[in-house]
Amino acid sequence: MSKRSVVITGGGTGIGAAAAELFAKSGHDVTITGRRADVLAATAERLGVAHVAFDAADPAAVHAALDRLPTSVDVLVNNAGGNTDRRRPAVAAGDLSGVADAWRANFEANVLTAVLVTEALKPRLADGARVVTIGSIAAKQGSGSYGAAKAALEAWNVETARALGGRGITANIVAPGVTLETEFFAGTVSQEWVDARVSVAFNRRPGTPGEVAEAVFFLARPDSGHLTGQVLHVNGGAYAGR
């Protein structure tokens, strides 16, 4: 595989960092992005990749970052996001303003980040480029506003694949199940919670960031050009094809 230019949002930790490491070790030019400049810089130094700090949910910040991002992009990995409910105070019963704020937060973190960065970089996507977005098993199995946001990504992904298909560009989603060794859960779940969800996986274990990164890498291959508009589930069978 020839050297390509790869941009990964949310690349400072977890799945994004694992994907950045895999692409970098394979000889590609990698740029990671994220909101936390210190975390991003530390990961970039460890992996030997470039980094650009900005908030991918902020249109002005995305626009301002363009001068520091690659002028040609072969692979875009939309990984920024997460369940914002796990970092926000619980909404009191009957607090409709709180409900609205919570839903907006997950929409911005998971949908707008992908939409804005993809739109900003669309003119820079090379013919035959690959767009891979991180979804979630929650889009199929539910998880409040987070699951709804990830389901919205699936609809957006189909339209993106359709719009870019004429240039040989593919757009796909990788949807992990329970994946540990990330900051996703933010210390909000018990071992019992994890065990209950892992028990429904056919292999009876959680996934790893590296396994999700391998799925991203597969979809990003030049030889994966006829696979587009799809959702690839990486969950040990916790959500089986149906």
mmCIF file of C-alpha atoms in Angstrom:
data_model
loop_
_atom_site.group_PDB
_atom_site.id
_atom_site.type_symbol
_atom_site.label_atom_id
_atom_site.label_comp_id
_atom_site.label_asym_id
_atom_site.label_seq_id
_atom_site.Cartn_x
_atom_site.Cartn_y
_atom_site.Cartn_z
ATOM 1 C CA MET A 1 0.000 0.000 0.000
ATOM 2 C CA SER A 2 1.500 3.353 -1.049
ATOM 3 C CA LYS A 3 1.899 6.187 1.447
ATOM 4 C CA ARG A 4 -1.275 8.149 1.969
ATOM 5 C CA SER A 5 -2.388 11.217 3.922
ATOM 6 C CA VAL A 6 -4.590 10.269 6.890
ATOM 7 C CA VAL A 7 -6.580 12.612 9.178
ATOM 8 C CA ILE A 8 -8.074 11.174 12.379
ATOM 9 C CA THR A 9 -10.339 13.237 14.625
ATOM 10 C CA GLY A 10 -10.368 12.445 18.329
ATOM 11 C CA GLY A 11 -6.939 10.925 17.838
ATOM 12 C CA GLY A 12 -5.463 11.631 21.245
ATOM 13 C CA THR A 13 -6.773 8.552 23.064
ATOM 14 C CA GLY A 14 -8.636 5.270 22.698
ATOM 15 C CA ILE A 15 -9.773 4.110 19.269
ATOM 16 C CA GLY A 16 -8.480 7.219 17.525
ATOM 17 C CA ALA A 17 -4.994 6.799 18.943
ATOM 18 C CA ALA A 18 -5.022 3.078 18.105
ATOM 19 C CA ALA A 19 -5.970 3.867 14.515
ATOM 20 C CA ALA A 20 -3.285 6.540 14.297
ATOM 21 C CA GLU A 21 -0.680 4.070 15.537
ATOM 22 C CA LEU A 22 -1.738 1.448 12.988
ATOM 23 C CA PHE A 23 -1.645 3.855 10.060
ATOM 24 C CA ALA A 24 1.658 5.366 11.184
ATOM 25 C CA LYS A 25 3.307 1.964 11.591
ATOM 26 C CA SER A 26 2.144 1.138 8.064
ATOM 27 C CA GLY A 27 4.086 4.117 6.723
ATOM 28 C CA HIS A 28 1.330 6.655 6.141
ATOM 29 C CA ASP A 29 1.407 10.379 6.912
ATOM 30 C CA VAL A 30 -0.959 10.808 9.855
ATOM 31 C CA THR A 31 -2.474 13.929 11.397
ATOM 32 C CA ILE A 32 -4.505 13.563 14.584
ATOM 33 C CA THR A 33 -6.912 16.181 15.896
ATOM 34 C CA GLY A 34 -8.703 16.757 19.182
ATOM 35 C CA ARG A 35 -9.827 19.382 21.664
ATOM 36 C CA ARG A 36 -7.190 18.784 24.351
ATOM 37 C CA ALA A 37 -3.914 20.169 23.059
ATOM 38 C CA ASP A 38 -1.783 18.594 25.796
ATOM 39 C CA VAL A 39 -3.191 15.086 25.348
ATOM 40 C CA LEU A 40 -2.971 15.413 21.584
ATOM 41 C CA ALA A 41 0.643 16.594 21.657
ATOM 42 C CA ALA A 42 1.701 13.735 23.939
ATOM 43 C CA THR A 43 0.120 11.122 21.680
ATOM 44 C CA ALA A 44 1.553 12.730 18.549
ATOM 45 C CA GLU A 45 5.047 12.693 20.037
ATOM 46 C CA ARG A 46 4.705 9.044 21.074
ATOM 47 C CA LEU A 47 3.513 7.961 17.627
ATOM 48 C CA GLY A 48 5.603 10.329 15.541
ATOM 49 C CA VAL A 49 2.602 11.912 13.825
ATOM 50 C CA ALA A 50 1.375 15.465 13.240
ATOM 51 C CA HIS A 51 -1.340 17.024 15.385
ATOM 52 C CA VAL A 52 -3.781 19.931 15.171
ATOM 53 C CA ALA A 53 -5.865 20.922 18.195
ATOM 54 C CA PHE A 54 -9.403 22.257 17.648
ATOM 55 C CA ASP A 55 -13.016 21.595 18.624
ATOM 56 C CA ALA A 56 -14.548 19.661 15.733
ATOM 57 C CA ALA A 57 -18.074 20.618 16.841
ATOM 58 C CA ASP A 58 -17.341 24.345 16.424
ATOM 59 C CA PRO A 59 -17.687 25.565 12.813
ATOM 60 C CA ALA A 60 -15.382 28.536 13.359
ATOM 61 C CA ALA A 61 -12.732 26.353 14.980
ATOM 62 C CA VAL A 62 -12.874 23.836 12.132
ATOM 63 C CA HIS A 63 -12.527 26.609 9.571
ATOM 64 C CA ALA A 64 -9.620 28.171 11.453
ATOM 65 C CA ALA A 65 -7.817 24.810 11.578
ATOM 66 C CA LEU A 66 -7.878 24.270 7.824
ATOM 67 C CA ASP A 67 -4.587 26.082 7.251
ATOM 68 C CA ARG A 68 -2.890 23.519 9.509
ATOM 69 C CA LEU A 69 -4.507 20.423 8.021
ATOM 70 C CA PRO A 70 -3.226 18.506 4.969
ATOM 71 C CA THR A 71 -4.100 20.019 1.586
ATOM 72 C CA SER A 72 -4.850 16.544 0.209
ATOM 73 C CA VAL A 73 -6.534 13.786 2.218
ATOM 74 C CA ASP A 74 -6.690 10.113 1.238
ATOM 75 C CA VAL A 75 -8.256 8.793 4.453
ATOM 76 C CA LEU A 76 -10.501 10.647 6.896
ATOM 77 C CA VAL A 77 -11.403 8.886 10.133
ATOM 78 C CA ASN A 78 -14.215 10.614 12.036
ATOM 79 C CA ASN A 79 -13.615 9.304 15.537
ATOM 80 C CA ALA A 80 -14.367 12.357 17.694
ATOM 81 C CA GLY A 81 -17.379 11.888 19.955
ATOM 82 C CA GLY A 82 -18.528 9.858 22.925
ATOM 83 C CA ASN A 83 -21.517 9.724 25.214
ATOM 84 C CA THR A 84 -21.665 13.202 26.732
ATOM 85 C CA ASP A 85 -24.279 11.996 29.244
ATOM 86 C CA ARG A 86 -21.476 10.180 31.065
ATOM 87 C CA ARG A 87 -19.770 13.497 31.802
ATOM 88 C CA ARG A 88 -22.823 15.633 32.564
ATOM 89 C CA PRO A 89 -24.994 15.806 35.694
ATOM 90 C CA ALA A 90 -28.128 13.700 35.502
ATOM 91 C CA VAL A 91 -31.157 15.624 34.271
ATOM 92 C CA ALA A 92 -33.909 16.026 36.865
ATOM 93 C CA ALA A 93 -37.337 14.615 36.056
ATOM 94 C CA GLY A 94 -39.449 17.204 34.288
ATOM 95 C CA ASP A 95 -36.498 19.453 33.391
ATOM 96 C CA LEU A 96 -37.189 19.818 29.680
ATOM 97 C CA SER A 97 -34.466 22.422 29.220
ATOM 98 C CA GLY A 98 -31.997 19.964 30.718
ATOM 99 C CA VAL A 99 -33.238 17.230 28.405
ATOM 100 C CA ALA A 100 -32.823 19.505 25.394
ATOM 101 C CA ASP A 101 -29.308 20.485 26.455
ATOM 102 C CA ALA A 102 -28.323 16.839 26.945
ATOM 103 C CA TRP A 103 -29.618 15.819 23.519
ATOM 104 C CA ARG A 104 -27.914 18.763 21.839
ATOM 105 C CA ALA A 105 -24.637 17.863 23.536
ATOM 106 C CA ASN A 106 -24.624 14.326 22.155
ATOM 107 C CA PHE A 107 -25.708 15.508 18.717
ATOM 108 C CA GLU A 108 -22.920 18.075 18.589
ATOM 109 C CA ALA A 109 -20.263 15.697 19.907
ATOM 110 C CA ASN A 110 -21.102 12.786 17.633
ATOM 111 C CA VAL A 111 -22.869 14.124 14.543
ATOM 112 C CA LEU A 112 -21.639 17.676 14.030
ATOM 113 C CA THR A 113 -18.007 16.697 14.551
ATOM 114 C CA ALA A 114 -18.205 14.220 11.666
ATOM 115 C CA VAL A 115 -20.345 16.427 9.442
ATOM 116 C CA LEU A 116 -18.314 19.607 9.872
ATOM 117 C CA VAL A 117 -14.890 18.044 9.412
ATOM 118 C CA THR A 118 -16.032 16.010 6.414
ATOM 119 C CA GLU A 119 -17.623 19.053 4.776
ATOM 120 C CA ALA A 120 -14.529 21.159 5.458
ATOM 121 C CA LEU A 121 -12.192 18.559 3.992
ATOM 122 C CA LYS A 122 -14.450 17.437 1.135
ATOM 123 C CA PRO A 123 -12.653 19.638 -1.435
ATOM 124 C CA ARG A 124 -9.353 18.098 -0.295
ATOM 125 C CA LEU A 125 -10.451 14.470 -0.525
ATOM 126 C CA ALA A 126 -8.495 12.757 -3.269
ATOM 127 C CA ASP A 127 -10.287 10.662 -5.854
ATOM 128 C CA GLY A 128 -10.588 7.186 -4.354
ATOM 129 C CA ALA A 129 -10.378 8.522 -0.806
ATOM 130 C CA ARG A 130 -11.878 6.708 2.159
ATOM 131 C CA VAL A 131 -14.136 8.225 4.841
ATOM 132 C CA VAL A 132 -14.572 6.022 7.907
ATOM 133 C CA THR A 133 -16.747 7.149 10.810
ATOM 134 C CA ILE A 134 -16.952 5.549 14.243
ATOM 135 C CA GLY A 135 -20.529 4.662 15.116
ATOM 136 C CA SER A 136 -21.811 2.415 17.896
ATOM 137 C CA ILE A 137 -23.841 -0.674 18.643
ATOM 138 C CA ALA A 138 -26.071 1.823 20.488
ATOM 139 C CA ALA A 139 -27.498 2.972 17.154
ATOM 140 C CA LYS A 140 -29.214 -0.422 16.915
ATOM 141 C CA GLN A 141 -29.748 -1.268 20.580
ATOM 142 C CA GLY A 142 -30.516 2.163 22.020
ATOM 143 C CA SER A 143 -28.871 4.417 24.561
ATOM 144 C CA GLY A 144 -30.892 7.609 24.762
ATOM 145 C CA SER A 145 -29.529 10.646 22.986
ATOM 146 C CA TYR A 146 -26.180 8.937 22.369
ATOM 147 C CA GLY A 147 -27.751 6.042 20.494
ATOM 148 C CA ALA A 148 -29.952 8.454 18.561
ATOM 149 C CA ALA A 149 -26.907 10.500 17.533
ATOM 150 C CA LYS A 150 -25.072 7.410 16.315
ATOM 151 C CA ALA A 151 -28.198 6.343 14.382
ATOM 152 C CA ALA A 152 -28.227 9.769 12.734
ATOM 153 C CA LEU A 153 -24.639 9.160 11.634
ATOM 154 C CA GLU A 154 -25.748 6.031 9.804
ATOM 155 C CA ALA A 155 -28.275 8.013 7.749
ATOM 156 C CA TRP A 156 -25.699 10.743 7.057
ATOM 157 C CA ASN A 157 -23.143 8.139 6.027
ATOM 158 C CA VAL A 158 -25.430 6.750 3.323
ATOM 159 C CA GLU A 159 -25.930 10.214 1.831
ATOM 160 C CA THR A 160 -22.196 10.909 2.037
ATOM 161 C CA ALA A 161 -21.396 7.644 0.252
ATOM 162 C CA ARG A 162 -23.927 8.480 -2.448
ATOM 163 C CA ALA A 163 -22.662 12.024 -2.942
ATOM 164 C CA LEU A 164 -18.977 11.054 -3.174
ATOM 165 C CA GLY A 165 -19.310 7.717 -4.949
ATOM 166 C CA GLY A 166 -18.821 9.173 -8.408
ATOM 167 C CA ARG A 167 -15.245 10.047 -7.489
ATOM 168 C CA GLY A 168 -14.518 6.564 -6.228
ATOM 169 C CA ILE A 169 -14.683 7.784 -2.623
ATOM 170 C CA THR A 170 -16.233 5.420 -0.085
ATOM 171 C CA ALA A 171 -17.944 6.249 3.201
ATOM 172 C CA ASN A 172 -18.522 3.600 5.852
ATOM 173 C CA ILE A 173 -19.156 3.271 9.577
ATOM 174 C CA VAL A 174 -17.404 1.024 12.073
ATOM 175 C CA ALA A 175 -19.760 0.357 14.998
ATOM 176 C CA PRO A 176 -18.043 -1.032 18.114
ATOM 177 C CA GLY A 177 -19.753 -2.783 20.970
ATOM 178 C CA VAL A 178 -18.408 -2.575 24.521
ATOM 179 C CA THR A 179 -14.783 -1.530 24.095
ATOM 180 C CA LEU A 180 -12.545 -1.039 27.101
ATOM 181 C CA GLU A 181 -9.135 0.668 27.356
ATOM 182 C CA THR A 182 -10.690 3.990 26.319
ATOM 183 C CA GLU A 183 -12.021 7.063 28.129
ATOM 184 C CA PHE A 184 -15.549 6.386 26.870
ATOM 185 C CA PHE A 185 -17.162 5.230 30.113
ATOM 186 C CA ALA A 186 -15.419 7.868 32.261
ATOM 187 C CA GLY A 187 -15.618 5.653 35.343
ATOM 188 C CA THR A 188 -19.419 5.594 35.272
ATOM 189 C CA VAL A 189 -20.029 1.846 34.973
ATOM 190 C CA SER A 190 -19.488 -1.065 37.327
ATOM 191 C CA GLN A 191 -17.864 -4.370 36.518
ATOM 192 C CA GLU A 192 -21.308 -5.923 36.809
ATOM 193 C CA TRP A 193 -22.586 -3.564 34.089
ATOM 194 C CA VAL A 194 -19.732 -4.547 31.801
ATOM 195 C CA ASP A 195 -20.137 -8.251 32.532
ATOM 196 C CA ALA A 196 -23.848 -8.169 31.742
ATOM 197 C CA ARG A 197 -23.259 -6.659 28.317
ATOM 198 C CA VAL A 198 -20.224 -8.757 27.494
ATOM 199 C CA SER A 199 -22.171 -11.904 28.374
ATOM 200 C CA VAL A 200 -24.315 -11.520 25.241
ATOM 201 C CA ALA A 201 -21.285 -11.444 22.942
ATOM 202 C CA PHE A 202 -20.580 -14.764 21.276
ATOM 203 C CA ASN A 203 -16.959 -14.637 22.418
ATOM 204 C CA ARG A 204 -17.880 -13.428 25.927
ATOM 205 C CA ARG A 205 -15.407 -10.538 26.060
ATOM 206 C CA PRO A 206 -15.180 -6.803 25.366
ATOM 207 C CA GLY A 207 -13.415 -5.408 22.325
ATOM 208 C CA THR A 208 -10.156 -3.484 22.251
ATOM 209 C CA PRO A 209 -9.267 -0.220 20.507
ATOM 210 C CA GLY A 210 -6.793 -2.138 18.371
ATOM 211 C CA GLU A 211 -9.505 -4.452 17.040
ATOM 212 C CA VAL A 212 -11.690 -1.508 16.077
ATOM 213 C CA ALA A 213 -8.676 0.180 14.467
ATOM 214 C CA GLU A 214 -8.080 -2.916 12.339
ATOM 215 C CA ALA A 215 -11.635 -2.651 10.984
ATOM 216 C CA VAL A 216 -11.040 1.017 10.175
ATOM 217 C CA PHE A 217 -7.786 0.111 8.435
ATOM 218 C CA PHE A 218 -9.553 -2.536 6.341
ATOM 219 C CA LEU A 219 -12.203 -0.080 5.142
ATOM 220 C CA ALA A 220 -9.487 2.470 4.343
ATOM 221 C CA ARG A 221 -7.629 0.103 2.007
ATOM 222 C CA PRO A 222 -7.522 1.048 -1.693
ATOM 223 C CA ASP A 223 -8.813 -2.470 -2.422
ATOM 224 C CA SER A 224 -11.995 -1.836 -0.403
ATOM 225 C CA GLY A 225 -13.443 0.424 -3.067
ATOM 226 C CA HIS A 226 -16.685 -1.492 -3.659
ATOM 227 C CA LEU A 227 -17.640 -1.448 0.017
ATOM 228 C CA THR A 228 -19.475 1.785 0.725
ATOM 229 C CA GLY A 229 -22.543 3.101 2.544
ATOM 230 C CA GLN A 230 -22.214 0.266 5.051
ATOM 231 C CA VAL A 231 -22.020 -0.295 8.802
ATOM 232 C CA LEU A 232 -19.381 -2.790 9.952
ATOM 233 C CA HIS A 233 -20.152 -4.071 13.441
ATOM 234 C CA VAL A 234 -17.229 -4.980 15.723
ATOM 235 C CA ASN A 235 -18.825 -6.431 18.847
ATOM 236 C CA GLY A 236 -18.066 -10.141 19.172
ATOM 237 C CA GLY A 237 -21.600 -10.949 18.030
ATOM 238 C CA ALA A 238 -23.414 -8.886 20.663
ATOM 239 C CA TYR A 239 -25.324 -7.438 17.724
ATOM 240 C CA ALA A 240 -25.446 -10.074 15.005
ATOM 241 C CA GLY A 241 -26.204 -9.412 11.359
ATOM 242 C CA ARG A 242 -29.957 -9.246 10.881
#
